[in-house]
């Protein structure tokens, strides 16, 4: 089972949050924009949207959960 990273980052140029899933071993990178994301991963409604997007890509956050990193958030996914 490959472990990939999902990253939530804010684009200051576009003024929008983006969810990105790393590529690994030839799998394509995925990216979506989140126009109504608050930037607070602890909000249940926002977390539900993020988890739904990850699920649609066939991955799920690891039990370690989201961690703050460089003005955004990162989580290993399996």
Short mmCIF file of C-alpha atoms in Angstrom, two decimals:
data_model
loop_
_atom_site.label_atom_id
_atom_site.label_comp_id
_atom_site.label_asym_id
_atom_site.label_seq_id
_atom_site.Cartn_x
_atom_site.Cartn_y
_atom_site.Cartn_z
CA UNK A 1 0.00 0.00 0.00
CA UNK A 2 1.44 3.35 -1.06
CA UNK A 3 1.35 6.32 1.27
CA UNK A 4 0.74 9.65 -0.43
CA UNK A 5 0.42 13.19 0.89
CA UNK A 6 -2.64 15.39 0.65
CA UNK A 7 -1.91 19.09 1.02
CA UNK A 8 -4.22 22.03 1.65
CA UNK A 9 -2.58 25.26 0.58
CA UNK A 10 -3.71 28.82 0.09
CA UNK A 11 -2.94 30.58 -3.19
CA UNK A 12 -2.34 34.24 -2.41
CA UNK A 13 -2.41 35.05 -6.12
CA UNK A 14 -5.82 33.46 -6.71
CA UNK A 15 -7.14 34.02 -3.15
CA UNK A 16 -8.34 30.42 -2.89
CA UNK A 17 -7.57 27.24 -0.97
CA UNK A 18 -6.50 24.19 -2.99
CA UNK A 19 -6.44 20.49 -2.14
CA UNK A 20 -3.66 18.55 -3.84
CA UNK A 21 -2.88 14.84 -3.79
CA UNK A 22 0.74 13.93 -4.59
CA UNK A 23 1.55 11.57 -7.40
CA UNK A 24 3.39 8.35 -6.62
CA UNK A 25 4.67 5.53 -8.84
CA UNK A 26 3.00 6.87 -11.97
CA UNK A 27 -0.34 7.76 -10.41
CA UNK A 28 -1.41 11.25 -11.45
CA UNK A 29 -1.43 14.24 -9.13
CA UNK A 30 -4.94 15.48 -8.30
CA UNK A 31 -5.89 19.09 -7.59
CA UNK A 32 -9.14 20.90 -6.80
CA UNK A 33 -9.94 24.43 -5.74
CA UNK A 34 -12.02 25.00 -2.61
CA UNK A 35 -13.75 28.36 -3.03
CA UNK A 36 -15.73 28.22 0.23
CA UNK A 37 -13.11 26.58 2.46
CA UNK A 38 -12.51 28.58 5.63
CA UNK A 39 -8.88 27.52 6.08
CA UNK A 40 -9.73 25.87 9.40
CA UNK A 41 -9.49 22.09 9.07
CA UNK A 42 -11.05 21.68 12.53
CA UNK A 43 -14.45 22.90 11.28
CA UNK A 44 -16.60 19.80 10.84
CA UNK A 45 -18.34 20.96 7.65
CA UNK A 46 -15.06 21.87 5.95
CA UNK A 47 -13.40 18.64 7.07
CA UNK A 48 -16.33 16.67 5.66
CA UNK A 49 -15.87 18.35 2.24
CA UNK A 50 -12.14 17.60 2.26
CA UNK A 51 -12.65 13.97 3.27
CA UNK A 52 -15.32 13.55 0.57
CA UNK A 53 -12.90 14.85 -2.07
CA UNK A 54 -10.16 12.50 -0.86
CA UNK A 55 -12.60 9.59 -0.84
CA UNK A 56 -13.62 10.36 -4.42
CA UNK A 57 -9.93 10.01 -5.31
CA UNK A 58 -9.84 6.61 -3.59
CA UNK A 59 -7.69 7.62 -0.61
CA UNK A 60 -8.35 8.20 3.08
CA UNK A 61 -6.49 10.26 5.72
CA UNK A 62 -4.20 8.31 8.03
CA UNK A 63 -5.08 8.03 11.68
CA UNK A 64 -2.39 10.61 12.52
CA UNK A 65 -4.64 13.33 11.14
CA UNK A 66 -3.96 16.70 9.58
CA UNK A 67 -0.90 18.68 10.63
CA UNK A 68 -0.23 22.39 10.14
CA UNK A 69 2.61 23.03 7.70
CA UNK A 70 3.90 26.17 5.97
CA UNK A 71 0.65 28.13 6.23
CA UNK A 72 -1.45 25.15 5.13
CA UNK A 73 -2.20 21.60 6.16
CA UNK A 74 -0.81 18.15 5.28
CA UNK A 75 -1.96 14.60 5.94
CA UNK A 76 -0.61 11.21 4.84
CA UNK A 77 -3.25 9.23 2.96
CA UNK A 78 -3.52 5.55 2.13
#
